[in-house]
């Protein structure tokens, strides 16, 4: 249950895309602060022939804000370019019925058991009334993933769009000359991968071979849904964010592709504009394939010897995911509604950016740039993408006929009638880079095959789109010239002054769910205090992770909403726990928790039993023999192997797998440590109050002291 709004109303677009505040990623949103109803900043600003001086200046200020925010385009121009999803009709619904989901993406690969220290993330901790978790066992989650997985499957299995995948999985690899590598690691070899000949790649055997290898390599890859604003293993907030991240295989887990839950969040919105849904599904499919490229590279390397990602043919940057996107789309897609306070908002549209440029060097951390640069290396070109493109992508006819007839570039985003251009060393170019007006359309006749007719139809429609957009852009430019002339004339008169409206800042309502069972939860925590290891909770823990510990201990049916309400009341009363929110409403937020001393009853400390370490019994002798190597290996694990910075809890099963492996690598030749022996060693540490102890069931915890 949320508190009443603390501010005035929002516009209809702001209800969907939010009202942004403050400075986010260098974009100052205070320009739209003082208008009521509160704005999204996305509404196109048209020239008003009767506008007074204040309105003309306000239009100029808002347009400059939009240029800063939307890659130098105003939303009036984005509308003319047919790139705003909320303004575009969907001429035909998506047509993905009957398409399969590739075995790599099967539901079982998303439903693997989680480590006990990494619980599923809750869905509805915000204005969304949904309960449940970001887990494919939740049918709502699986249902919204399926169209995205079907799209990913079409792209992956269509040999007309897979020369990049064919080159990556089946093509020749050649070592890069060391003289061509800038700032590479001394002695490190770097490789390029190349396409096979069309005769080899497109033959029946060639198509079968790549699909068999893809199935064989990808069958063990796991997928997960996590928070992209958090460290993937601890759930604690970070200063950066990711759309997806791939965790290479290790002794204790398979290669794992993690997707940001906030990229899936828009698809839960039942009121989303149909075109927005197509954009979100495309984006998620692209992210899945991006991470799959990284995951397959991880499968090609050994656990103990990692090799850098290779370069595709003549590209001078090595980042497999973006290289794949470039082959698919002709560049990298980026959402229009970016630089927002909240995550999980609809995208509004997409722009396309060139990949193989200086601007993207930062994306290739760990991989040096090749010395030979392309001609457009210093250019950063941004092109709004017509929404129509995403409708094509969801039509099986587009794949069965147009792509089959026109090859891999048929999936490149377009048409792209206008682009903004930034040149390093020169700055932002004043005029848009525009393509020529299309010539005569191709002619369709009855002698053509279905594929040929479809290709003609698609090209004709794209030409019509280009002409329509170019006419709209000319009108927009004329309106801009008219507005500027009127404003300059008013300023030249010297009699005008401008005053902006002044309104109280907008405040999103605080999500404050009720907790009717507060006292019952308190009593449960008191009664399970030792089992939940609450007295050794000396660190910051993710809100949802502490929730899962309590659920596993047997508390009956608490919801994440009730747990949030419990933590908020604890924080308000300064007892038991202090909760801190991160991220911003109106979409669901996350939280962290620390234990506070107030409110806990004083109880005698638990009796600690030290395992027998003296005497001549076989158990005591083995204990003393193993203690030193055990200490060394556990210290190694605790300083960076299993544990990430800020992580104090580990799944005992995972820790045992890693410990047994690292003991063997360090010369342990006797039989592996048993579960009971492992518990004895943890009791030994716990008895001495240093380094290690037992956490909640199945958890081993790094203690506060001894490090």
XYZ file of C-alpha atoms in Angstrom:
707
model
C 0.000 0.000 0.000
C 1.524 3.324 -1.072
C 1.197 6.717 0.561
C -0.745 9.389 -1.351
C 1.254 11.279 -3.931
C 3.364 14.024 -2.445
C 3.182 16.103 -5.638
C 0.892 17.173 -8.406
C -0.191 14.918 -11.251
C 1.969 13.628 -14.098
C 1.191 13.771 -17.794
C 0.015 10.592 -19.495
C 3.504 10.031 -20.947
C 5.136 10.655 -17.566
C 2.874 7.990 -16.076
C 4.515 5.536 -18.505
C 8.070 6.847 -18.828
C 8.349 8.584 -15.440
C 9.203 12.167 -14.531
C 12.969 12.428 -14.232
C 14.680 14.515 -11.567
C 18.144 15.822 -10.748
C 21.226 14.996 -12.798
C 21.520 11.457 -14.165
C 24.567 10.366 -16.207
C 25.409 14.005 -16.892
C 21.891 14.889 -18.120
C 20.296 17.698 -16.097
C 16.574 17.016 -15.776
C 15.789 20.117 -13.696
C 14.606 21.785 -16.921
C 11.336 19.826 -16.712
C 10.994 20.221 -12.941
C 8.723 23.253 -12.787
C 5.912 22.298 -15.143
C 2.667 20.920 -13.718
C 1.431 18.382 -14.626
C 4.924 16.917 -14.402
C 6.440 15.935 -17.750
C 8.307 12.997 -19.198
C 10.400 15.227 -21.460
C 9.372 13.074 -24.438
C 6.503 15.153 -25.834
C 7.329 16.657 -29.247
C 7.453 20.463 -29.177
C 5.724 21.986 -32.180
C 6.053 25.586 -33.355
C 3.118 27.675 -32.113
C 2.500 30.615 -34.490
C 0.859 32.560 -31.651
C 3.494 31.884 -28.985
C 4.649 34.769 -26.836
C 8.241 35.431 -25.843
C 8.141 33.272 -22.695
C 6.702 30.324 -24.593
C 9.278 30.658 -27.375
C 12.131 30.671 -24.874
C 10.587 27.737 -23.014
C 10.400 25.807 -26.279
C 14.067 26.581 -26.955
C 15.111 25.469 -23.464
C 13.131 22.226 -23.715
C 14.467 21.467 -27.184
C 18.058 21.906 -26.014
C 17.300 19.594 -23.075
C 15.969 17.016 -25.515
C 19.059 17.315 -27.720
C 21.276 16.752 -24.691
C 19.202 13.757 -23.639
C 18.338 12.123 -26.970
C 21.634 12.008 -28.870
C 21.267 15.568 -30.343
C 17.720 14.895 -31.626
C 14.547 16.569 -30.409
C 11.468 14.414 -30.009
C 9.858 16.428 -32.814
C 12.651 15.111 -35.043
C 12.378 11.610 -33.581
C 8.671 11.719 -34.373
C 9.448 12.763 -37.948
C 11.929 9.890 -38.132
C 9.113 7.542 -36.997
C 11.268 6.374 -34.091
C 8.959 7.003 -31.109
C 7.187 3.779 -30.208
C 4.296 5.406 -28.359
C 3.291 7.301 -31.511
C 3.536 4.476 -34.014
C 0.640 2.161 -34.844
C 1.397 -1.538 -35.035
C 0.151 -2.483 -38.478
C 0.309 -6.188 -37.760
C 0.693 -8.148 -34.545
C 3.739 -10.257 -33.888
C 3.712 -13.528 -35.768
C 5.874 -15.941 -33.816
C 3.339 -18.714 -33.270
C 4.697 -22.165 -33.960
C 8.331 -21.112 -33.761
C 10.486 -23.359 -31.557
C 12.813 -22.383 -28.730
C 16.391 -23.554 -29.213
C 17.507 -26.299 -26.860
C 20.161 -23.956 -25.427
C 17.357 -21.721 -24.146
C 15.089 -24.501 -22.859
C 13.333 -23.861 -19.591
C 15.512 -26.322 -17.668
C 18.587 -24.207 -18.426
C 16.926 -21.301 -16.611
C 15.654 -23.399 -13.697
C 18.909 -24.652 -12.188
C 19.235 -24.726 -8.376
C 20.680 -21.503 -7.007
C 23.494 -21.395 -4.470
C 21.952 -20.925 -1.032
C 23.585 -17.499 -0.678
C 21.960 -16.215 -3.893
C 18.178 -16.140 -3.669
C 15.736 -15.238 -6.448
C 14.917 -11.543 -6.762
C 11.338 -10.431 -5.956
C 9.192 -8.862 -8.669
C 6.734 -6.560 -6.968
C 8.584 -4.258 -4.557
C 7.120 -1.075 -6.030
C 3.939 0.242 -7.591
C 3.591 -3.024 -9.517
C 1.165 -5.240 -7.652
C 2.826 -8.447 -8.890
C 4.011 -10.982 -6.381
C 6.403 -13.792 -7.061
C 10.037 -13.874 -8.112
C 12.229 -13.491 -11.168
C 12.369 -17.194 -11.752
C 11.179 -19.282 -14.719
C 9.214 -21.470 -12.319
C 6.950 -18.421 -12.237
C 4.763 -18.863 -15.334
C 4.337 -15.097 -15.746
C 8.099 -14.751 -16.133
C 8.454 -17.717 -18.475
C 5.559 -16.525 -20.646
C 7.110 -13.101 -21.269
C 10.501 -14.671 -21.987
C 9.216 -17.048 -24.654
C 8.766 -14.529 -27.531
C 12.285 -13.223 -26.842
C 13.714 -16.744 -26.900
C 11.882 -17.509 -30.145
C 13.430 -14.415 -31.722
C 16.868 -15.420 -30.453
C 16.308 -18.896 -31.898
C 15.323 -17.546 -35.329
C 18.476 -15.427 -35.460
C 20.718 -18.215 -34.227
C 19.430 -20.950 -36.523
C 18.828 -19.014 -39.745
C 21.955 -19.721 -41.775
C 21.303 -16.609 -43.866
C 21.930 -14.463 -40.770
C 24.637 -16.578 -39.196
C 27.908 -15.881 -41.063
C 29.189 -14.283 -37.870
C 28.210 -17.329 -35.794
C 29.606 -19.618 -38.482
C 32.918 -17.752 -38.409
C 33.032 -17.774 -34.609
C 32.249 -21.468 -34.195
C 33.606 -23.030 -37.397
C 35.864 -20.518 -39.140
C 39.653 -20.324 -39.286
C 41.600 -18.551 -36.541
C 44.789 -16.663 -37.266
C 47.214 -15.132 -34.841
C 47.416 -11.331 -34.840
C 50.901 -10.020 -35.546
C 52.334 -8.584 -32.320
C 53.270 -5.429 -34.224
C 49.542 -4.806 -34.809
C 48.610 -5.011 -31.123
C 48.690 -1.824 -29.068
C 49.092 -2.088 -25.283
C 48.694 -5.862 -25.257
C 50.053 -8.057 -22.492
C 53.651 -9.119 -23.187
C 53.732 -12.672 -24.485
C 49.949 -12.871 -24.878
C 48.686 -14.197 -28.200
C 45.624 -12.618 -29.821
C 43.558 -14.115 -32.649
C 41.164 -13.183 -35.427
C 38.349 -15.426 -36.666
C 37.140 -15.565 -40.263
C 34.107 -16.711 -42.209
C 34.209 -19.912 -44.181
C 33.578 -19.789 -47.891
C 29.860 -19.560 -48.782
C 30.134 -22.976 -50.425
C 31.272 -24.544 -47.139
C 29.052 -22.529 -44.802
C 25.847 -22.861 -46.840
C 26.138 -26.519 -47.769
C 23.877 -29.018 -46.030
C 26.883 -30.441 -44.185
C 28.098 -26.971 -43.230
C 24.722 -25.949 -41.808
C 24.385 -29.231 -39.919
C 27.934 -29.008 -38.510
C 27.475 -25.553 -37.013
C 24.128 -26.444 -35.437
C 25.574 -29.640 -33.971
C 28.523 -27.766 -32.508
C 26.258 -25.055 -31.168
C 24.074 -27.672 -29.483
C 27.078 -29.538 -28.075
C 28.822 -26.451 -26.682
C 25.734 -24.625 -25.487
C 23.829 -27.430 -23.784
C 25.503 -26.910 -20.400
C 25.239 -23.099 -20.326
C 22.919 -21.778 -17.624
C 20.812 -18.612 -17.613
C 19.748 -16.483 -14.687
C 17.870 -13.279 -13.892
C 19.539 -10.871 -11.477
C 19.599 -7.156 -10.680
C 21.890 -5.324 -13.102
C 22.583 -2.572 -10.561
C 23.981 -5.087 -8.071
C 27.027 -7.310 -7.834
C 25.784 -10.558 -9.332
C 26.986 -12.850 -6.528
C 26.313 -10.724 -3.416
C 23.226 -8.782 -4.457
C 24.801 -5.599 -3.057
C 24.519 -2.339 -5.015
C 27.299 -1.225 -7.334
C 28.129 2.103 -8.960
C 27.684 0.658 -12.444
C 25.002 -1.388 -14.159
C 24.797 -4.111 -16.767
C 22.165 -5.390 -19.185
C 23.785 -8.804 -19.079
C 26.898 -10.383 -17.659
C 28.503 -13.756 -18.338
C 30.250 -15.624 -15.541
C 32.735 -18.161 -16.986
C 32.635 -21.747 -15.760
C 34.606 -22.718 -12.710
C 35.101 -25.824 -10.601
C 31.846 -25.251 -8.776
C 29.502 -23.858 -11.444
C 28.768 -23.979 -15.160
C 29.112 -20.972 -17.438
C 26.256 -18.651 -16.532
C 24.562 -15.861 -18.512
C 22.884 -13.356 -16.186
C 20.231 -10.929 -17.482
C 19.171 -7.710 -15.780
C 15.660 -8.033 -14.373
C 15.052 -4.358 -15.183
C 15.393 -5.123 -18.901
C 12.577 -7.667 -18.529
C 10.472 -5.467 -16.230
C 8.722 -3.493 -19.027
C 7.273 -6.719 -20.441
C 5.249 -7.225 -17.253
C 3.394 -3.982 -17.965
C 0.055 -5.076 -19.409
C -0.677 -1.484 -20.494
C 2.470 -1.155 -22.593
C 1.986 0.175 -26.119
C 2.136 -2.759 -28.590
C 5.118 -1.227 -30.415
C 6.964 -0.857 -27.101
C 6.498 -4.564 -26.496
C 8.143 -5.374 -29.824
C 11.109 -3.150 -28.916
C 11.526 -4.772 -25.508
C 11.341 -8.290 -26.931
C 13.926 -7.478 -29.586
C 16.237 -5.892 -27.015
C 16.067 -8.869 -24.682
C 16.662 -11.338 -27.530
C 19.699 -9.316 -28.572
C 21.062 -9.280 -25.008
C 20.584 -13.049 -24.690
C 22.577 -13.622 -27.887
C 25.201 -11.082 -26.788
C 25.812 -13.020 -23.579
C 25.632 -16.355 -25.398
C 28.582 -15.244 -27.544
C 30.619 -14.594 -24.383
C 29.444 -17.882 -22.873
C 30.462 -19.936 -25.901
C 33.910 -18.350 -25.778
C 34.127 -19.381 -22.122
C 33.206 -22.927 -23.152
C 36.084 -22.919 -25.655
C 38.644 -22.141 -22.953
C 39.782 -24.128 -19.951
C 38.979 -23.201 -16.367
C 42.640 -22.771 -15.493
C 43.800 -21.011 -18.664
C 41.713 -18.146 -19.995
C 42.414 -16.634 -23.403
C 41.294 -13.192 -24.622
C 38.274 -12.887 -26.865
C 39.205 -12.905 -30.575
C 38.695 -10.183 -33.190
C 36.222 -10.683 -36.033
C 38.018 -10.365 -39.367
C 39.185 -6.732 -39.843
C 37.596 -5.265 -36.692
C 40.100 -3.520 -34.440
C 38.037 -4.038 -31.258
C 37.500 -7.386 -29.537
C 34.186 -7.716 -27.696
C 32.242 -10.685 -28.997
C 28.794 -9.553 -27.890
C 28.958 -6.168 -29.610
C 30.674 -7.661 -32.650
C 27.731 -10.076 -32.968
C 25.231 -7.208 -32.584
C 27.065 -5.287 -35.288
C 26.795 -8.250 -37.662
C 23.082 -8.603 -36.891
C 21.972 -4.953 -36.759
C 24.692 -2.987 -38.544
C 25.761 -1.392 -35.263
C 24.775 -1.269 -31.591
C 21.222 -0.460 -30.523
C 20.658 1.891 -27.589
C 17.326 2.884 -26.085
C 16.015 6.432 -26.415
C 14.545 6.683 -22.908
C 17.907 6.438 -21.153
C 19.603 8.334 -18.297
C 16.620 7.708 -15.993
C 16.312 7.637 -12.202
C 14.370 4.387 -12.149
C 15.180 1.147 -13.913
C 12.750 -0.986 -15.880
C 11.046 1.846 -17.777
C 9.860 1.390 -21.384
C 12.422 2.287 -24.046
C 10.402 4.769 -26.185
C 12.547 3.829 -29.186
C 16.045 2.905 -30.342
C 19.007 4.576 -31.960
C 21.800 2.755 -33.767
C 25.469 3.549 -33.109
C 28.503 2.427 -35.097
C 30.549 -0.306 -33.409
C 34.123 -0.290 -34.715
C 35.026 3.234 -33.508
C 37.223 5.018 -30.978
C 34.185 5.745 -28.799
C 33.796 2.037 -27.991
C 37.353 1.310 -26.859
C 36.189 1.492 -23.235
C 33.867 -1.481 -23.824
C 36.840 -3.752 -24.552
C 38.637 -3.708 -21.226
C 41.378 -6.318 -21.235
C 41.581 -6.537 -25.030
C 43.969 -4.169 -26.835
C 42.998 -2.170 -29.900
C 44.476 -3.287 -33.213
C 46.790 -0.676 -34.733
C 45.097 -0.550 -38.163
C 41.960 1.613 -37.866
C 38.950 1.900 -40.199
C 38.261 5.149 -42.045
C 35.424 6.075 -39.670
C 37.423 5.412 -36.490
C 37.037 8.985 -35.155
C 33.333 9.206 -35.975
C 30.480 8.566 -33.570
C 27.349 8.265 -35.681
C 23.897 7.992 -34.049
C 20.869 7.078 -36.167
C 17.262 6.829 -34.906
C 15.630 3.581 -36.023
C 12.057 3.559 -37.419
C 9.716 1.469 -35.284
C 8.643 -0.336 -38.453
C 11.943 -2.259 -38.366
C 10.956 -4.036 -35.153
C 7.642 -5.082 -36.674
C 9.535 -6.786 -39.503
C 11.668 -8.599 -36.967
C 8.584 -10.225 -35.426
C 7.196 -11.487 -38.744
C 8.107 -15.002 -39.861
C 7.610 -13.939 -43.491
C 10.461 -11.459 -43.105
C 12.755 -14.299 -42.039
C 11.479 -16.943 -44.422
C 11.600 -14.825 -47.563
C 13.286 -11.424 -47.291
C 16.275 -12.512 -45.207
C 16.632 -15.745 -47.147
C 16.715 -13.812 -50.398
C 18.941 -10.915 -49.341
C 21.483 -12.441 -46.980
C 22.978 -11.278 -43.679
C 22.673 -7.505 -44.229
C 18.889 -7.879 -44.599
C 18.595 -7.698 -40.798
C 20.527 -4.429 -40.493
C 18.474 -1.680 -38.878
C 16.912 0.822 -41.191
C 16.113 2.776 -43.097
C 18.263 5.443 -41.415
C 17.467 8.719 -43.205
C 19.275 10.996 -40.717
C 22.216 10.603 -38.343
C 23.948 12.861 -35.865
C 27.736 12.837 -36.162
C 30.395 13.565 -33.548
C 34.015 13.645 -34.720
C 36.719 13.265 -32.101
C 38.966 16.309 -32.277
C 36.312 18.390 -34.048
C 33.206 17.999 -31.913
C 29.523 17.642 -32.710
C 28.648 18.373 -36.334
C 25.914 20.977 -36.721
C 23.948 19.304 -39.512
C 22.557 15.793 -39.670
C 24.105 13.344 -42.100
C 21.265 12.418 -44.473
C 20.968 9.641 -47.043
C 19.937 10.314 -50.661
C 16.294 10.064 -51.626
C 15.531 6.558 -52.954
C 15.297 6.155 -56.706
C 12.724 4.155 -58.619
C 11.130 1.306 -56.686
C 11.625 -2.262 -57.920
C 8.760 -3.753 -59.907
C 6.989 -6.955 -58.924
C 5.711 -9.369 -61.555
C 3.991 -12.745 -61.588
C 7.105 -14.621 -62.671
C 8.807 -13.938 -59.337
C 9.095 -16.463 -56.531
C 7.488 -15.767 -53.161
C 10.918 -14.866 -51.759
C 11.559 -12.407 -54.600
C 8.130 -10.819 -54.210
C 8.651 -10.461 -50.460
C 12.053 -8.839 -51.040
C 10.487 -6.352 -53.479
C 7.669 -5.605 -51.032
C 10.075 -4.959 -48.145
C 12.342 -2.738 -50.262
C 9.357 -0.779 -51.582
C 8.048 -0.221 -48.068
C 11.471 0.884 -46.829
C 11.776 3.322 -49.731
C 8.325 4.708 -48.930
C 9.325 5.069 -45.282
C 12.492 6.934 -46.270
C 10.620 9.379 -48.523
C 7.944 9.969 -45.882
C 10.561 10.594 -43.191
C 12.588 12.941 -45.389
C 9.497 15.054 -46.083
C 8.660 15.172 -42.377
C 12.237 16.165 -41.514
C 12.058 19.032 -44.037
C 8.880 20.310 -42.378
C 10.501 20.007 -38.963
C 13.545 21.984 -40.120
C 11.285 24.706 -41.539
C 9.388 24.966 -38.246
C 12.662 25.186 -36.338
C 13.866 27.988 -38.628
C 10.562 29.822 -38.177
C 10.701 29.527 -34.379
C 14.314 30.680 -34.226
C 13.604 33.710 -36.428
C 10.690 34.807 -34.229
C 12.729 34.353 -31.059
C 15.687 36.303 -32.445
C 13.382 39.109 -33.527
C 11.853 39.301 -30.051
C 15.282 39.384 -28.441
C 16.470 42.069 -30.841
C 13.626 44.333 -29.748
C 15.219 44.477 -26.296
C 11.903 44.734 -24.485
C 11.355 41.107 -23.601
C 12.193 39.293 -20.377
C 11.753 35.629 -19.535
C 10.566 34.076 -16.294
C 10.248 30.331 -15.803
C 7.408 28.725 -13.835
C 8.275 27.638 -10.319
C 6.743 24.510 -8.802
C 7.659 22.300 -5.871
C 9.872 19.383 -6.967
C 8.077 16.174 -7.800
C 8.413 13.397 -5.251
C 7.571 9.823 -6.123
C 5.286 8.231 -3.529
C 7.124 5.995 -1.101
C 6.299 2.309 -1.314
C 5.295 1.392 2.246
C 3.598 -2.017 2.349
C 1.815 -3.070 5.498
C 3.177 -5.730 7.826
C 0.239 -7.008 9.894
C 2.356 -9.869 11.303
C 5.171 -7.684 12.602
C 5.069 -9.124 16.128
C 4.865 -12.690 14.813
C 7.957 -12.150 12.650
C 9.810 -10.675 15.629
C 8.999 -13.713 17.761
C 10.085 -16.037 14.959
C 13.431 -14.238 14.678
C 13.946 -14.470 18.436
C 13.102 -18.182 18.487
C 15.390 -18.966 15.503
C 18.103 -16.507 16.412
C 20.847 -19.137 16.586
C 19.680 -21.150 13.558
C 19.625 -17.960 11.460
C 23.048 -16.911 12.826
C 21.669 -13.435 13.467
C 24.296 -12.632 16.098
C 27.092 -13.057 13.534
C 25.366 -10.923 10.908
C 28.123 -8.304 11.104
C 27.900 -7.147 7.477
C 25.505 -5.575 4.996
C 23.269 -8.155 3.344
C 20.834 -7.876 0.447
C 17.216 -7.500 1.552
C 15.995 -10.417 -0.539
C 18.801 -12.719 0.634
C 17.947 -12.314 4.321
C 14.335 -12.934 3.331
C 15.298 -16.290 1.785
C 17.198 -17.361 4.898
C 14.062 -16.772 6.954
C 11.807 -18.586 4.478
C 14.108 -21.619 4.427
C 14.098 -21.691 8.212
C 10.359 -22.294 8.127
C 8.502 -19.008 8.580
C 5.067 -19.500 7.032
C 4.322 -17.668 3.778
C 5.838 -14.233 4.220
C 5.734 -12.224 0.997
C 8.567 -9.919 -0.082
C 6.098 -7.051 0.378
C 5.464 -8.024 3.990
C 9.212 -8.378 4.574
C 9.778 -4.887 3.122
C 7.113 -3.490 5.444
C 8.736 -5.271 8.401
C 12.161 -3.805 7.605
C 10.747 -0.309 7.110
C 9.095 -0.422 10.530
C 12.297 -1.746 12.131
C 14.199 1.140 10.573
C 11.651 3.698 11.722
C 11.757 2.366 15.303
C 15.541 1.710 15.218
C 15.219 -1.900 16.349
C 16.635 -5.193 15.069
C 17.555 -4.083 11.538
C 18.255 -0.964 9.527
C 17.040 -1.039 5.939
C 18.333 1.167 3.117
C 16.652 1.528 -0.258
C 18.506 1.835 -3.536
C 17.230 2.556 -7.034
C 14.154 4.717 -7.475
C 10.387 4.312 -7.848
C 7.988 4.073 -9.604
C 9.465 0.730 -10.699
C 10.445 -1.788 -7.999
C 13.395 -0.854 -5.826
C 15.913 -2.993 -3.941
C 17.308 -2.761 -0.434
C 20.153 -3.661 1.891
C 19.986 -4.610 5.563
C 22.307 -4.342 8.555
C 21.667 -5.666 12.041
C 21.397 -3.121 14.868
C 21.892 -3.888 18.547
C 18.630 -2.360 19.770
C 15.658 -4.611 20.376
C 17.394 -7.960 20.750
C 16.873 -9.671 24.117
C 20.010 -10.444 26.083
C 20.690 -14.176 25.951
C 23.668 -16.257 27.071
C 26.141 -16.947 24.265
C 25.782 -20.351 22.621
C 28.063 -23.124 23.844
C 30.810 -23.741 21.298
C 32.176 -27.250 20.981
C 35.745 -27.689 19.784
C 36.316 -30.923 17.818
C 38.853 -33.359 19.281
C 42.306 -32.313 18.062
C 44.483 -34.143 20.587
C 45.012 -37.817 21.340
C 45.890 -40.781 19.162
C 42.508 -41.613 17.670
C 42.511 -41.830 13.847
C 40.105 -38.882 13.674
C 42.344 -36.705 15.863
C 45.498 -37.643 13.927
C 43.843 -36.904 10.582
C 42.467 -33.647 11.983
C 45.962 -32.447 12.967
C 47.416 -33.614 9.641
C 44.830 -31.744 7.600
C 44.609 -28.577 9.703
C 47.519 -26.680 8.165
C 46.658 -27.327 4.479
C 43.003 -26.723 5.306
C 43.847 -23.315 6.794
C 45.943 -22.337 3.797
C 43.359 -23.362 1.237
C 40.451 -21.774 3.104
C 42.417 -18.537 3.385
C 42.986 -18.606 -0.373
C 39.280 -19.158 -0.970
C 38.338 -16.401 1.435
C 40.496 -13.792 -0.265
C 39.171 -13.909 -3.776
C 38.270 -17.324 -5.191
C 34.721 -18.166 -4.137
C 34.224 -14.843 -2.392
C 33.733 -11.438 -3.968
C 34.471 -8.179 -2.093
C 31.685 -7.634 0.412
C 30.604 -11.267 0.312
C 30.647 -13.096 3.636
C 28.268 -16.005 3.082
C 28.937 -18.987 0.810
C 26.975 -22.094 -0.015
C 28.659 -24.930 1.885
C 28.308 -27.255 -1.113
C 30.089 -24.771 -3.390
C 32.801 -24.130 -0.832
C 33.463 -27.851 -0.413
C 33.828 -28.376 -4.171
C 36.308 -25.522 -4.407
C 38.184 -26.572 -1.265
C 38.665 -30.166 -2.403
C 39.943 -28.971 -5.755
C 42.361 -26.406 -4.381
C 43.738 -28.835 -1.780
C 44.597 -31.284 -4.568
C 46.203 -28.509 -6.590
C 48.341 -27.702 -3.559
C 49.662 -31.222 -3.128
C 47.065 -32.968 -0.945
C 47.319 -36.645 -1.892
C 45.229 -38.302 0.818
C 41.495 -38.912 0.533
C 39.328 -35.823 0.110
C 37.908 -34.074 3.122
C 34.473 -35.411 4.085
C 31.442 -33.287 4.930
C 31.737 -34.201 8.616
C 35.443 -33.356 8.691
C 34.707 -30.029 7.041
C 32.136 -29.276 9.752
C 34.720 -30.140 12.420
C 37.183 -27.652 10.972
C 34.538 -24.916 10.872
C 33.738 -25.687 14.539
C 37.443 -25.358 15.298
C 37.476 -21.857 13.797
C 34.191 -20.984 15.469
C 35.496 -22.121 18.853
C 38.467 -19.754 18.489
C 36.291 -16.927 17.160
C 38.316 -16.360 14.012
C 37.711 -16.322 10.260
C 34.954 -18.914 9.794
C 31.694 -20.002 11.342
C 28.324 -21.492 10.520
C 25.661 -19.239 9.054
C 22.041 -20.193 8.369
C 21.392 -23.760 7.191
C 23.818 -24.724 4.432
C 25.828 -21.493 4.732
C 29.442 -20.971 5.816
C 30.130 -17.421 6.995
C 33.281 -15.343 7.134
C 33.396 -13.934 10.656
C 34.265 -10.409 11.656
C 37.671 -11.211 13.128
C 40.861 -12.936 12.067
C 41.352 -11.526 8.591
